[in-house]
Coordinates of C-alpha atoms in Angstrom, one line a residue:
X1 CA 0.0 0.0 0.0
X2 CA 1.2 3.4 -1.2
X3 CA 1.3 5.8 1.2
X4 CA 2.1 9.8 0.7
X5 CA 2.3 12.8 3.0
X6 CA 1.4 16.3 1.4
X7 CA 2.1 19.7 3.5
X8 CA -1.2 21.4 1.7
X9 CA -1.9 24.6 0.8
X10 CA 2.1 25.7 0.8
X11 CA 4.4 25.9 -1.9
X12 CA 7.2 25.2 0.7
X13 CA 7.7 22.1 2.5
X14 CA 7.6 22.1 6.6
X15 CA 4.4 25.3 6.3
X16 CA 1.0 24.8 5.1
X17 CA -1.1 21.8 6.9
X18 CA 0.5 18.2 6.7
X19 CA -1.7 15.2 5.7
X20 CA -1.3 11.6 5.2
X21 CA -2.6 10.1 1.6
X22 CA -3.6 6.4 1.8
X23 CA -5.1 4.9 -1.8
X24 CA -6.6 1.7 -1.3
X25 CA -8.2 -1.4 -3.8
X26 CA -10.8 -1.8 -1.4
X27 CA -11.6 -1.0 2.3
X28 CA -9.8 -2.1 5.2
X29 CA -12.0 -2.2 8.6
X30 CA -12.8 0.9 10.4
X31 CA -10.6 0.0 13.3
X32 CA -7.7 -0.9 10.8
X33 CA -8.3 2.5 9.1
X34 CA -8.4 4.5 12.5
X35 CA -5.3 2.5 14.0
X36 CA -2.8 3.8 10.7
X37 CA -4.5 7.2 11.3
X38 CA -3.5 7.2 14.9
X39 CA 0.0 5.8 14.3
X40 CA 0.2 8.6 11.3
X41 CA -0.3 11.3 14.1
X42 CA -1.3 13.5 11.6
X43 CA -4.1 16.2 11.9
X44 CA -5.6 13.8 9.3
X45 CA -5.0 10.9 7.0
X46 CA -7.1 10.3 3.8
X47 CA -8.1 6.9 2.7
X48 CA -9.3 7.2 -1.2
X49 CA -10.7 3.8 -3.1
X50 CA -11.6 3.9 -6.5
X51 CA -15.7 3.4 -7.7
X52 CA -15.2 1.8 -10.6
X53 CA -15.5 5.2 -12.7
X54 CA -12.4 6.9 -14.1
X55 CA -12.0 9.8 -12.0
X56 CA -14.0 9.0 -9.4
X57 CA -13.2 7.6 -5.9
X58 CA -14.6 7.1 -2.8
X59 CA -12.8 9.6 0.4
X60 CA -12.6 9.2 4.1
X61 CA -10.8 11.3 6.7
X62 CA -9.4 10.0 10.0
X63 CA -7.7 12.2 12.8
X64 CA -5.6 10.4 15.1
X65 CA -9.0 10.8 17.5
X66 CA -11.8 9.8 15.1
X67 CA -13.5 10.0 11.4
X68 CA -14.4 13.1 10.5
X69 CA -17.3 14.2 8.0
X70 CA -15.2 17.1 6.6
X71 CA -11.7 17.9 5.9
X72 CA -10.6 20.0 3.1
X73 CA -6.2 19.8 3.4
X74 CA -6.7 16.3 3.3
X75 CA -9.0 16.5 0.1
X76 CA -6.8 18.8 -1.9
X77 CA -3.5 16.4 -0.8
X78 CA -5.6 13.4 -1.8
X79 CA -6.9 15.0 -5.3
X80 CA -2.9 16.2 -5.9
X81 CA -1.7 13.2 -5.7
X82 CA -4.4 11.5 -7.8
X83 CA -4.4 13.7 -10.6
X84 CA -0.2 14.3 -10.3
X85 CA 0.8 10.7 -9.6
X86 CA -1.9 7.6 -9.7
X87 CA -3.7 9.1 -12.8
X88 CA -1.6 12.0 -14.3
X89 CA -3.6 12.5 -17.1
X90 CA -6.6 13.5 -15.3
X91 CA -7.2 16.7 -14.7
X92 CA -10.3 16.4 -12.6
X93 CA -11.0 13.9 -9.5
X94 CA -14.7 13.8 -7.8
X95 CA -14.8 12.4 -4.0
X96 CA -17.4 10.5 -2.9
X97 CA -17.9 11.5 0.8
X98 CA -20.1 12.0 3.9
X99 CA -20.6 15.5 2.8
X100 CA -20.7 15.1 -0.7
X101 CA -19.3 15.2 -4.0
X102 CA -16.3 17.0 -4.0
X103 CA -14.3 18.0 -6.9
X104 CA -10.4 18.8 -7.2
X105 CA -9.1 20.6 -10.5
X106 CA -5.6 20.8 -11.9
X107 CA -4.5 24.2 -12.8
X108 CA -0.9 26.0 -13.8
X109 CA -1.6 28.2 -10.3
X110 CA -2.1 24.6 -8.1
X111 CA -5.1 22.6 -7.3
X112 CA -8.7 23.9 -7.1
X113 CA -11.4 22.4 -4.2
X114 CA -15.4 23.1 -4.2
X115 CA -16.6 22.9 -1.2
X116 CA -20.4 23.4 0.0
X117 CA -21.0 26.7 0.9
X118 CA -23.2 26.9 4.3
X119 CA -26.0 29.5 5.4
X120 CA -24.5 31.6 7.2
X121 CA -26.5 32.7 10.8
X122 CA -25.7 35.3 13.6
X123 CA -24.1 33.8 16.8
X124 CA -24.6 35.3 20.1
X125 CA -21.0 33.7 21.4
X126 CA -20.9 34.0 25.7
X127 CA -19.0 35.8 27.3
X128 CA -17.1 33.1 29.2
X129 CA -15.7 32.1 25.7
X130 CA -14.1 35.8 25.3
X131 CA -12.0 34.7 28.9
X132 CA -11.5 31.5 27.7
X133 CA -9.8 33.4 24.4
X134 CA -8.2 35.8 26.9
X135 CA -10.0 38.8 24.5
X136 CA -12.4 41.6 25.9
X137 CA -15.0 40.8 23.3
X138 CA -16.1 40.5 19.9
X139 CA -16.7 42.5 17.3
X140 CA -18.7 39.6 15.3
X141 CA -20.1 36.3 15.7
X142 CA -21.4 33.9 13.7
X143 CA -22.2 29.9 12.7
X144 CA -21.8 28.1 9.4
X145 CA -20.0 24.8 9.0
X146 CA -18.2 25.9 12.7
X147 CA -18.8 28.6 15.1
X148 CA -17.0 31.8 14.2
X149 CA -15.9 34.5 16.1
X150 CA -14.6 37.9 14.8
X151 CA -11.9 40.0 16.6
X152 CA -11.0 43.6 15.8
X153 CA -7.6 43.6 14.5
X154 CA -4.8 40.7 13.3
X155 CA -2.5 41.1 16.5
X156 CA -5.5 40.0 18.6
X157 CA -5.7 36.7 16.7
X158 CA -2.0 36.5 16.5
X159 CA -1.5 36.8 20.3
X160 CA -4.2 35.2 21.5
X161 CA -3.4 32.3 24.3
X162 CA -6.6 30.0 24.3
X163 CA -7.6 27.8 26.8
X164 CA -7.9 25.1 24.6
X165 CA -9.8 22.8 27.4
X166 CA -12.3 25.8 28.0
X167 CA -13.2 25.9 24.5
X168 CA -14.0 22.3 24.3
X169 CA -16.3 22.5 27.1
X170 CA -17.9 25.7 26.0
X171 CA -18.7 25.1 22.2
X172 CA -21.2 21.9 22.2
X173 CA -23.2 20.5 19.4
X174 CA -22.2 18.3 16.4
X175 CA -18.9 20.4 16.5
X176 CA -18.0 20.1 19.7
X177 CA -14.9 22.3 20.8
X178 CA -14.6 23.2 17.3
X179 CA -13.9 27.1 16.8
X180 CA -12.7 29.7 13.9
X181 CA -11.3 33.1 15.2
X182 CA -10.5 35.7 12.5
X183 CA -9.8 39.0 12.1
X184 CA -9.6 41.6 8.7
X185 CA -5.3 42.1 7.7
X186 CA -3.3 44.8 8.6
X187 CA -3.2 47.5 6.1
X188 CA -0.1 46.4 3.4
X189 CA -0.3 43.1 4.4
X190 CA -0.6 40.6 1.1
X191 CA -3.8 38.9 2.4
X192 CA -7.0 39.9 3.6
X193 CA -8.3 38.2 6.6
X194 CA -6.6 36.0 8.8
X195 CA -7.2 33.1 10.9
X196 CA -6.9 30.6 13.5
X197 CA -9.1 27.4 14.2
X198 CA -9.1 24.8 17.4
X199 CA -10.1 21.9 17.7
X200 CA -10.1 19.5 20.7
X201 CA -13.1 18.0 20.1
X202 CA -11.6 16.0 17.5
X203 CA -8.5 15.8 18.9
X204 CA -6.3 18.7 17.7
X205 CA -5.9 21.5 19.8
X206 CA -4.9 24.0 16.7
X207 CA -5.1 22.9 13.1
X208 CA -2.4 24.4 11.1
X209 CA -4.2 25.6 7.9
X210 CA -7.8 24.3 7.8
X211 CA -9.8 24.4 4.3
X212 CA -13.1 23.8 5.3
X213 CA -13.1 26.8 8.3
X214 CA -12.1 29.0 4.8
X215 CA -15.1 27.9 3.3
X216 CA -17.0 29.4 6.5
X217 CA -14.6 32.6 6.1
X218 CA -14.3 33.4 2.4
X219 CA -17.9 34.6 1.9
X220 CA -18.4 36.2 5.2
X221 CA -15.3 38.5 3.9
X222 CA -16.2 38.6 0.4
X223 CA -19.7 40.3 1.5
X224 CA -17.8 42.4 3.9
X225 CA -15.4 43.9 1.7
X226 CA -17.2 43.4 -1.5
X227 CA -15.1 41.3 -3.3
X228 CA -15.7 38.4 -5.6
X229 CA -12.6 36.6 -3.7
X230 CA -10.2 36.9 -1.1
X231 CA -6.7 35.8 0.2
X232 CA -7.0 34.4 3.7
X233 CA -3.7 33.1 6.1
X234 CA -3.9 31.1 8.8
X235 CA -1.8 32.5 11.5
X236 CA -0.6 28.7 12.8
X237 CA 2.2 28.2 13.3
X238 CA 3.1 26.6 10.2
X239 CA 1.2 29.0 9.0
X240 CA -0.6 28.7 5.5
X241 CA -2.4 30.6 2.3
X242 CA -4.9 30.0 0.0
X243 CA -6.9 32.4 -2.1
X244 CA -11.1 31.6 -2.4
X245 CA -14.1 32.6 -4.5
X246 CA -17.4 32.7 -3.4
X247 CA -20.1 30.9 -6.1
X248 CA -24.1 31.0 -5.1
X249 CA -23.5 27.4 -3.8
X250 CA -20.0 26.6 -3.1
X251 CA -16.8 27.7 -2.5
X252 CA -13.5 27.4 -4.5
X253 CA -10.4 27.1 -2.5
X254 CA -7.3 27.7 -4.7
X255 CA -4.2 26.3 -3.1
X256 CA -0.8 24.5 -3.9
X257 CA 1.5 21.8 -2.1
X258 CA 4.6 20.1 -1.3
X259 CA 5.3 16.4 -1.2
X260 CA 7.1 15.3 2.0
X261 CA 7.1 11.8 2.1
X262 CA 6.4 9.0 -0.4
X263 CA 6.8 5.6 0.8
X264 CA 5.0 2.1 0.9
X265 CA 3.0 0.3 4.1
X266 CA 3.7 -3.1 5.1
X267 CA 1.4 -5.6 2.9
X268 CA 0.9 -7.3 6.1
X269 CA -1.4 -4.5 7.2
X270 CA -4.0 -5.9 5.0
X271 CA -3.8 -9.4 6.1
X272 CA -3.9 -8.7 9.8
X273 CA -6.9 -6.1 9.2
X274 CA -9.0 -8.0 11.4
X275 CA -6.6 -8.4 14.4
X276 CA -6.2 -4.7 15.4
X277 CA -7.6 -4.7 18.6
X278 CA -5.9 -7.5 20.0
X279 CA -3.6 -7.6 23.0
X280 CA 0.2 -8.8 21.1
X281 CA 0.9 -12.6 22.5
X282 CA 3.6 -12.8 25.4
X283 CA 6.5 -15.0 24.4
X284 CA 6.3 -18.8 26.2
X285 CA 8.2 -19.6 29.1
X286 CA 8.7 -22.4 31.4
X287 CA 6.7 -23.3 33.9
X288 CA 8.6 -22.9 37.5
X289 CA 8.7 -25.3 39.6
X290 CA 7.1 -26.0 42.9
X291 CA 10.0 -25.5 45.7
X292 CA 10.5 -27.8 48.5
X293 CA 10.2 -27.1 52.1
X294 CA 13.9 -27.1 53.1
X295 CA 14.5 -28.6 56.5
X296 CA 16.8 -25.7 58.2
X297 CA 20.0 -27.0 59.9
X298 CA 20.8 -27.7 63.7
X299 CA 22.9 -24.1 63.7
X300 CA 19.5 -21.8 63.6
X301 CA 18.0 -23.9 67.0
X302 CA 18.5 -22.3 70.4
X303 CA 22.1 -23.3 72.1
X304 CA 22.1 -25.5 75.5
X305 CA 25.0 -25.4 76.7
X306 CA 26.1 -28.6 79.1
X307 CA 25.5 -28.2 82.3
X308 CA 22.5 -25.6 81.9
X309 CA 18.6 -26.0 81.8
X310 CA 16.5 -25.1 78.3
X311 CA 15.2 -21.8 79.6
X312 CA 11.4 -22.4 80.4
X313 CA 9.1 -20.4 78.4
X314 CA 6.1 -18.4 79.6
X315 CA 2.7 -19.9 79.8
X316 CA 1.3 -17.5 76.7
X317 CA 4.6 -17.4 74.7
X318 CA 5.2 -18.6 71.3
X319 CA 7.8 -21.8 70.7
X320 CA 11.6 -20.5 70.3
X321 CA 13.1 -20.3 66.9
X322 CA 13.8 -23.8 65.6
X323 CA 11.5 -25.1 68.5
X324 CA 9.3 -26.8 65.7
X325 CA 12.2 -28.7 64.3
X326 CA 13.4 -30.7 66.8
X327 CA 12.6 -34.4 66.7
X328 CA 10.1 -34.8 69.6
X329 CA 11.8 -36.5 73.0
X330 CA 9.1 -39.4 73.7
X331 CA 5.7 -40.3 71.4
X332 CA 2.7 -39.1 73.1
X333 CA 0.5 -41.3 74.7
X334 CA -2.2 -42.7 72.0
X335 CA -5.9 -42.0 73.4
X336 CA -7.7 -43.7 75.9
X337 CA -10.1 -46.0 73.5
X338 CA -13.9 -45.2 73.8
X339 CA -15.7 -47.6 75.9
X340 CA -17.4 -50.0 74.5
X341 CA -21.4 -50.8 74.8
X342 CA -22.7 -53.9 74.5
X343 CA -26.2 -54.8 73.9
X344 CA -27.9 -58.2 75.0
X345 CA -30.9 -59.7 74.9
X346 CA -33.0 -61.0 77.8

């Protein structure tokens, strides 16, 4: 089994948001697929087997935690090395996933992902999760795909210190300690909004550079600035960019990325998909054998000396050491028999 690992949405290698790339003939059990995700320790791994169509392909993702329904690094790693590697002359690959068909271009700028582009509703987001940020407030709220939550400036989302166990607690639902925190660019900066997102509730306490919180972000900023698309960077630190368009259903996330790894995973894998969750055998040893009572010798028993009388022992104190050794001096008399009754007739 082939196995890749893509820093996405990077030119460079060791930025952007690492993910695993698993292709497979057919699928392996869910506990196999979540044991190589957890071994991966990657924020996710992506396990792609084909339909049956050309171009087409079924798509999971696994953090080291649990299967998510959405990931959007792992789809444009998967769909790069589809179109660059298994089938280069592709230039389009549609996913079959749990949140639908998604569809990964090749273009001369990089790689193209649609994603489903959510309503957007007003969030009022508590104030115990401004502590929990460590900011004063927000200047915006709102809930899409995640719960997002709007600061005023970049250095605020730069600095912030998050108390990564408060958020999980605080943000409940289907995405559970899941949270986007943006903020518009500094003036001169070459991007327009930036970003961080959390999330312990699946395991990750800060995602590096996270596709589908951009498809949360790129409309809310293309309405707020009135442009047809935007350039968003993920203040990780790996840190990450990708540009994004807004359509009336989705959202097109343009982004490039780096091949770290290519490499191959044990055949065996498939063969022992079934044993996963067992315990590995200890090795056999020999059993150890029973030890006899050792008789101890004559030099551990309480000295007489000649001439001198075994000191007497109180009436309520336990035998001397050795006391329970020595051979006894006489037999003890054997029991008087039970006396005997005799019946007879008259």
């Amino acid at each position: 089994m082939k196995i890749w690992i893509v820093h996405a949405f990077t030119d460079r290698l060791f930025t952007g948001n690492p993910a695993a790339v698993v292709p497979l003939e057919r699928w392996l059990p869910d506990a196999t697929l979540q044991a190589i995700a957890t071994e991966n320790r990657l924020s996710e791994t992506a396990f792609v087997t084909p339909t049956g169509l050309k171009g087409n392909y079924q798509l999971r993702w696994f953090t080291p935690a649990t299967e998510v329904p959405l990931c959007g690094h792992a789809t444009l790693a998967a769909g790069a090395m589809l179109l660059s590697e298994l089938e280069p002359g592709l230039e389009v690959v549609v996913f079959d996933t749990h949140a639908g068909a998604l569809v990964v271009r090749a273009t001369p700028e990089g790689y193209t992902l649609d994603l489903p582009k959510k309503q957007r509703a007003p969030w009022d987001a508590p104030g115990e999760l401004a502590r929990a940020l460590g900011v004063n407030g927000f200047a915006d709220a709102f809930v899409a795909e995640y719960a997002n939550v709007v600061l005023e400036s970049e250095a605020a989302v730069v600095n912030m210190k998050p108390d990564i166990a408060a958020i999980n607690s605080i943000i409940r639902g289907p995405r559970q300690g899941m949270l986007v925190v943006t903020a518009p660019a500094d003036e001169g900066k070459p991007y327009d909004f930036v970003s961080r997102f959390f999330a312990p509730g699946a395991g990750i306490d800060e995602d590096p550079v996270t596709g589908s919180a951009f498809a949360d972000l790129a409309p809310y900023w293309c309405d707020r600035f009135d442009m047809e698309s935007v350039v968003g960077y993920q203040a990780s630190k790996r840190g990450g960019y990708m540009r994004a368009i807004q359509t009336l259903s989705s959202v097109r996330l343009l982004g490039q990325v780096a091949v770290y790894l290519r490499g191959e995973l044990d055949p065996s894998l498939a063969r022992l998909a079934n044993r996963v969750d067992e315990h590995p055998e200890a090795p056999p040893r020999k059993k150890r054998r029973a030890r006899k009572a050792r008789q101890l010798p004559a030099i551990f028993e309480d000295p007489v000396l000649p001439g001198m009388d075994a000191p007497s022992a109180p009436a309520n104190a336990s035998p001397p050491p050795g006391e329970h050794l020595r051979p006894p001096t006489s037999h003890p008399a054997p029991p008087e028999a039970a006396p005997r009754i005799v019946v007879t007739g008259k």
